[in-house]
CSV table of C-alpha atoms in Angstrom, one decimal:
chain,number,residue,atom,x,y,z
O,1,UNK,CA,31.4,-128.8,-76.9
O,2,UNK,CA,29.9,-125.6,-76.2
O,3,UNK,CA,33.2,-124.3,-74.2
O,4,UNK,CA,35.4,-125.6,-77.8
O,5,UNK,CA,34.0,-123.4,-79.6
O,6,UNK,CA,34.5,-120.4,-77.1
O,7,UNK,CA,38.0,-121.5,-77.1
O,8,UNK,CA,38.3,-121.5,-81.0
O,9,UNK,CA,36.2,-118.1,-81.1
O,10,UNK,CA,38.8,-116.9,-78.7
O,11,UNK,CA,41.9,-117.6,-80.7
O,12,UNK,CA,39.7,-116.0,-83.7
O,13,UNK,CA,39.9,-112.6,-81.7
O,14,UNK,CA,43.4,-113.2,-80.7
O,15,UNK,CA,44.8,-113.5,-84.7
O,16,UNK,CA,42.6,-110.9,-85.5
O,17,UNK,CA,45.2,-108.2,-86.2
O,18,UNK,CA,46.5,-110.8,-88.2
O,19,UNK,CA,43.8,-111.1,-90.6
O,20,UNK,CA,45.3,-109.4,-93.5
O,21,UNK,CA,47.9,-111.4,-93.3
O,22,UNK,CA,46.3,-114.7,-93.4
O,23,UNK,CA,44.2,-113.4,-96.3
O,24,UNK,CA,47.2,-112.7,-98.3
O,25,UNK,CA,48.7,-116.4,-97.6
O,26,UNK,CA,45.2,-117.6,-98.8
O,27,UNK,CA,45.7,-115.6,-102.2
O,28,UNK,CA,49.5,-115.7,-102.9
O,29,UNK,CA,49.5,-119.2,-103.6
O,30,UNK,CA,47.1,-118.7,-106.7
O,31,UNK,CA,49.9,-116.7,-108.4
O,32,UNK,CA,52.3,-119.5,-107.7
O,33,UNK,CA,49.9,-122.1,-109.2
O,34,UNK,CA,49.8,-120.2,-112.3
O,35,UNK,CA,53.6,-119.9,-112.6
O,36,UNK,CA,54.1,-123.3,-111.9
O,37,UNK,CA,50.5,-124.5,-114.4
O,38,UNK,CA,50.0,-127.2,-111.6
O,39,UNK,CA,47.2,-127.3,-109.2
O,40,UNK,CA,48.7,-129.5,-106.9
O,41,UNK,CA,51.9,-127.5,-106.7
O,42,UNK,CA,49.5,-124.0,-106.0
O,43,UNK,CA,47.4,-125.9,-103.1
O,44,UNK,CA,50.9,-127.9,-101.2
O,45,UNK,CA,52.1,-124.2,-101.6
O,46,UNK,CA,48.8,-122.4,-99.8
O,47,UNK,CA,49.1,-125.5,-97.2
O,48,UNK,CA,52.4,-124.6,-96.6
O,49,UNK,CA,52.0,-120.9,-96.1
O,50,UNK,CA,48.6,-121.1,-94.1
O,51,UNK,CA,50.7,-123.9,-91.7
O,52,UNK,CA,53.0,-121.2,-91.0
O,53,UNK,CA,50.2,-118.7,-89.4
O,54,UNK,CA,49.2,-121.4,-86.7
O,55,UNK,CA,52.0,-120.2,-84.3
O,56,UNK,CA,50.0,-116.8,-84.2
O,57,UNK,CA,47.7,-117.6,-81.5
O,58,UNK,CA,50.7,-118.8,-79.3
O,59,UNK,CA,52.8,-115.6,-80.0
O,60,UNK,CA,50.2,-113.2,-78.9
O,61,UNK,CA,49.1,-115.2,-75.9
O,62,UNK,CA,52.7,-115.0,-75.1
O,63,UNK,CA,53.4,-111.7,-75.8
O,64,UNK,CA,50.6,-110.8,-73.5
O,65,UNK,CA,51.1,-113.1,-71.0
O,66,UNK,CA,47.5,-114.5,-71.1
O,67,UNK,CA,48.1,-117.5,-69.0
O,68,UNK,CA,46.9,-115.8,-66.0
O,69,UNK,CA,43.6,-115.2,-67.9
O,70,UNK,CA,43.6,-119.1,-69.1
O,71,UNK,CA,43.9,-119.9,-65.8
O,72,UNK,CA,40.8,-118.3,-64.5
O,73,UNK,CA,38.5,-119.2,-67.3
O,74,UNK,CA,36.0,-121.2,-66.5
O,75,UNK,CA,37.1,-124.0,-69.2
O,76,UNK,CA,39.2,-127.0,-68.8
O,77,UNK,CA,42.7,-127.0,-70.2
O,78,UNK,CA,41.4,-130.0,-72.7
O,79,UNK,CA,38.4,-127.3,-74.2
O,80,UNK,CA,41.2,-124.9,-74.7
O,81,UNK,CA,43.5,-127.2,-76.6
O,82,UNK,CA,40.4,-128.8,-78.4
O,83,UNK,CA,39.6,-125.3,-79.4
O,84,UNK,CA,42.9,-124.1,-80.6
O,85,UNK,CA,42.9,-127.6,-83.1
O,86,UNK,CA,39.4,-126.7,-84.1
O,87,UNK,CA,40.3,-123.3,-85.1
O,88,UNK,CA,43.4,-124.4,-87.0
O,89,UNK,CA,41.6,-127.0,-88.6
O,90,UNK,CA,38.9,-124.4,-90.0
O,91,UNK,CA,41.6,-122.2,-91.1
O,92,UNK,CA,43.4,-124.8,-93.1
O,93,UNK,CA,40.2,-126.0,-94.6
O,94,UNK,CA,39.3,-122.2,-95.7
O,95,UNK,CA,42.4,-122.0,-97.3
O,96,UNK,CA,41.9,-125.6,-99.0
O,97,UNK,CA,38.5,-124.2,-100.1
O,98,UNK,CA,39.8,-120.7,-101.3
O,99,UNK,CA,42.5,-122.8,-103.5
O,100,UNK,CA,40.1,-125.7,-105.2
O,101,UNK,CA,37.7,-122.7,-105.8
O,102,UNK,CA,40.2,-120.0,-107.6
O,103,UNK,CA,43.4,-122.0,-108.7
O,104,UNK,CA,41.6,-124.1,-111.0
O,105,UNK,CA,39.7,-121.0,-112.5
O,106,UNK,CA,43.2,-119.4,-113.2
O,107,UNK,CA,44.7,-122.5,-114.8
O,108,UNK,CA,41.5,-122.9,-117.2
O,109,UNK,CA,41.8,-119.2,-118.1
O,110,UNK,CA,45.5,-119.9,-118.9
O,111,UNK,CA,44.6,-122.8,-120.8
O,112,UNK,CA,45.4,-125.5,-118.9
O,113,UNK,CA,43.1,-128.7,-117.9
O,114,UNK,CA,41.9,-129.3,-114.8
O,115,UNK,CA,39.8,-132.3,-114.3
O,116,UNK,CA,37.9,-133.4,-111.5
O,117,UNK,CA,40.4,-136.0,-110.6
O,118,UNK,CA,42.8,-133.2,-110.5
O,119,UNK,CA,40.9,-131.7,-108.2
O,120,UNK,CA,40.2,-134.3,-105.7
O,121,UNK,CA,43.8,-135.2,-105.9
O,122,UNK,CA,44.9,-131.7,-104.7
O,123,UNK,CA,42.0,-131.8,-102.0
O,124,UNK,CA,43.5,-134.9,-100.2
O,125,UNK,CA,47.0,-134.0,-101.1
O,126,UNK,CA,46.7,-130.7,-99.5
O,127,UNK,CA,44.6,-131.8,-96.6
O,128,UNK,CA,46.9,-134.8,-95.7
O,129,UNK,CA,49.8,-132.2,-95.7
O,130,UNK,CA,48.3,-129.4,-93.8
O,131,UNK,CA,47.3,-132.3,-91.2
O,132,UNK,CA,51.2,-133.4,-91.4
O,133,UNK,CA,52.4,-129.7,-90.5
O,134,UNK,CA,50.2,-128.9,-88.0
O,135,UNK,CA,50.2,-132.1,-85.8
O,136,UNK,CA,54.1,-131.8,-85.2
O,137,UNK,CA,53.6,-127.9,-85.0
O,138,UNK,CA,50.9,-127.6,-82.1
O,139,UNK,CA,52.2,-129.7,-79.3
O,140,UNK,CA,55.8,-128.3,-80.1
O,141,UNK,CA,54.2,-124.6,-79.5
O,142,UNK,CA,52.4,-126.0,-76.7
O,143,UNK,CA,55.8,-127.5,-75.2
O,144,UNK,CA,57.8,-124.8,-75.7
O,145,UNK,CA,56.1,-121.8,-76.7
O,146,UNK,CA,55.7,-119.5,-79.5
O,147,UNK,CA,59.6,-118.0,-79.2
O,148,UNK,CA,61.5,-121.2,-77.7
O,149,UNK,CA,59.7,-123.3,-80.7
O,150,UNK,CA,60.4,-121.0,-83.6
O,151,UNK,CA,61.9,-124.3,-85.6
O,152,UNK,CA,58.1,-125.5,-85.6
O,153,UNK,CA,57.5,-122.4,-88.0
O,154,UNK,CA,59.7,-124.0,-91.1
O,155,UNK,CA,58.4,-127.1,-90.6
O,156,UNK,CA,55.8,-126.4,-93.2
O,157,UNK,CA,58.6,-124.8,-95.5
O,158,UNK,CA,60.7,-127.9,-95.2
O,159,UNK,CA,57.8,-130.4,-95.9
O,160,UNK,CA,56.9,-128.2,-99.1
O,161,UNK,CA,60.4,-128.5,-100.5
O,162,UNK,CA,60.3,-131.7,-100.3
O,163,UNK,CA,57.1,-132.2,-101.7
O,164,UNK,CA,58.4,-129.7,-104.4
O,165,UNK,CA,61.2,-131.6,-105.4
O,166,UNK,CA,60.2,-135.3,-104.9
O,167,UNK,CA,56.9,-135.4,-106.8
O,168,UNK,CA,58.6,-134.8,-110.2
O,169,UNK,CA,61.0,-137.2,-109.6
O,170,UNK,CA,58.7,-140.0,-109.0
O,171,UNK,CA,58.1,-142.4,-112.2
O,172,UNK,CA,54.5,-141.4,-113.9
O,173,UNK,CA,53.8,-145.1,-113.7
O,174,UNK,CA,54.0,-145.4,-109.6
O,175,UNK,CA,51.8,-141.7,-109.4
O,176,UNK,CA,49.0,-143.2,-111.8
O,177,UNK,CA,49.0,-146.3,-109.6
O,178,UNK,CA,48.5,-144.0,-106.7
O,179,UNK,CA,45.9,-141.8,-107.9
O,180,UNK,CA,44.0,-144.2,-110.5
O,181,UNK,CA,43.6,-147.2,-108.9
O,182,UNK,CA,40.8,-145.7,-106.5
O,183,UNK,CA,40.5,-142.4,-105.8
O,184,UNK,CA,38.1,-143.0,-103.5
O,185,UNK,CA,39.7,-145.4,-101.5
O,186,UNK,CA,43.1,-143.2,-101.6
O,187,UNK,CA,40.4,-140.6,-100.0
O,188,UNK,CA,39.4,-142.5,-97.2
O,189,UNK,CA,42.5,-143.8,-96.1
O,190,UNK,CA,44.3,-140.3,-96.4
O,191,UNK,CA,41.4,-139.1,-94.1
O,192,UNK,CA,41.6,-142.2,-91.7
O,193,UNK,CA,45.3,-141.3,-91.3
O,194,UNK,CA,44.2,-137.8,-90.6
O,195,UNK,CA,42.3,-138.4,-88.0
O,196,UNK,CA,44.7,-140.4,-86.3
O,197,UNK,CA,47.3,-138.2,-86.8
O,198,UNK,CA,45.1,-135.5,-85.0
O,199,UNK,CA,44.5,-137.7,-82.3
O,200,UNK,CA,47.4,-138.5,-81.1
O,201,UNK,CA,48.6,-135.0,-81.6
O,202,UNK,CA,45.4,-133.6,-79.8
O,203,UNK,CA,46.5,-136.5,-77.1
O,204,UNK,CA,50.4,-135.1,-76.7
O,205,UNK,CA,48.7,-131.5,-76.2
O,206,UNK,CA,46.6,-132.0,-73.6
O,207,UNK,CA,49.1,-134.0,-71.9
O,208,UNK,CA,51.4,-131.0,-72.0
O,209,UNK,CA,48.9,-128.5,-71.2
O,210,UNK,CA,47.6,-130.6,-68.0
O,211,UNK,CA,51.1,-130.2,-66.5
O,212,UNK,CA,51.4,-126.5,-66.9
O,213,UNK,CA,50.7,-123.9,-64.3
O,214,UNK,CA,48.6,-121.5,-65.6
C-alpha cells in the first residue's frame, strides 16, 4: 500500500504544471449549473471535464520518455497502476466534493430549491459517470499511450452529451421510480457496480503493463 501511495504522489508531481487547468475544470461547471439551473447537469459536466484530465500523467510521462525511470524504480508494475488509479479516483472525488459544496449554494442563491435527495442523486450519478468514463480511459491509455489513445480523451464528452440529451426525454414516472423507490439501495447498487468496474479495469491495465518492456 505504501508503494501505491508513492506512485500516486509521483503522478501528482507529474501533473503539477497542470494544476491551474485542473482547478479551472472543477470551478467552470458551477457556471454551467447556474445557466441550466440543474445540479445534476452541473455535476455531470464537472465529471466530464475532470475525466478529460486523466490523460495528463500519461502525456507527461510519454513526452519525457519516463519508461526508463519506471523500469528502475523499486516498485512493482502493479503498484504503479494502482497508484495511478488511486490518483485518478482522488481527483474525481475532489471534483465531486467541490461541485456538491458550491453548486447547491449558487442554485439556492438563484432561487432554485435543492433538496437532500437532489444532492444524493447528483453524488451517486456523478460518481457513476466518472467511473464509467475512467474505467475505459485508463486501460486505453495504458494500451495505446497518450498520443495514439487520444480517442479516449473525448469519451467523457460523448458520455456527457448522451446524458444531457437522454435525461430530458425520460418519462417523469420512470425517473421517479428510479430515484424515489429506494435512494439508499440505488446508492449501494451504484457503488457496488463502480467497485466491479474498477476491478475489471485495473486487471486489464495491470495485464497490459506486465507485458510492456519498461
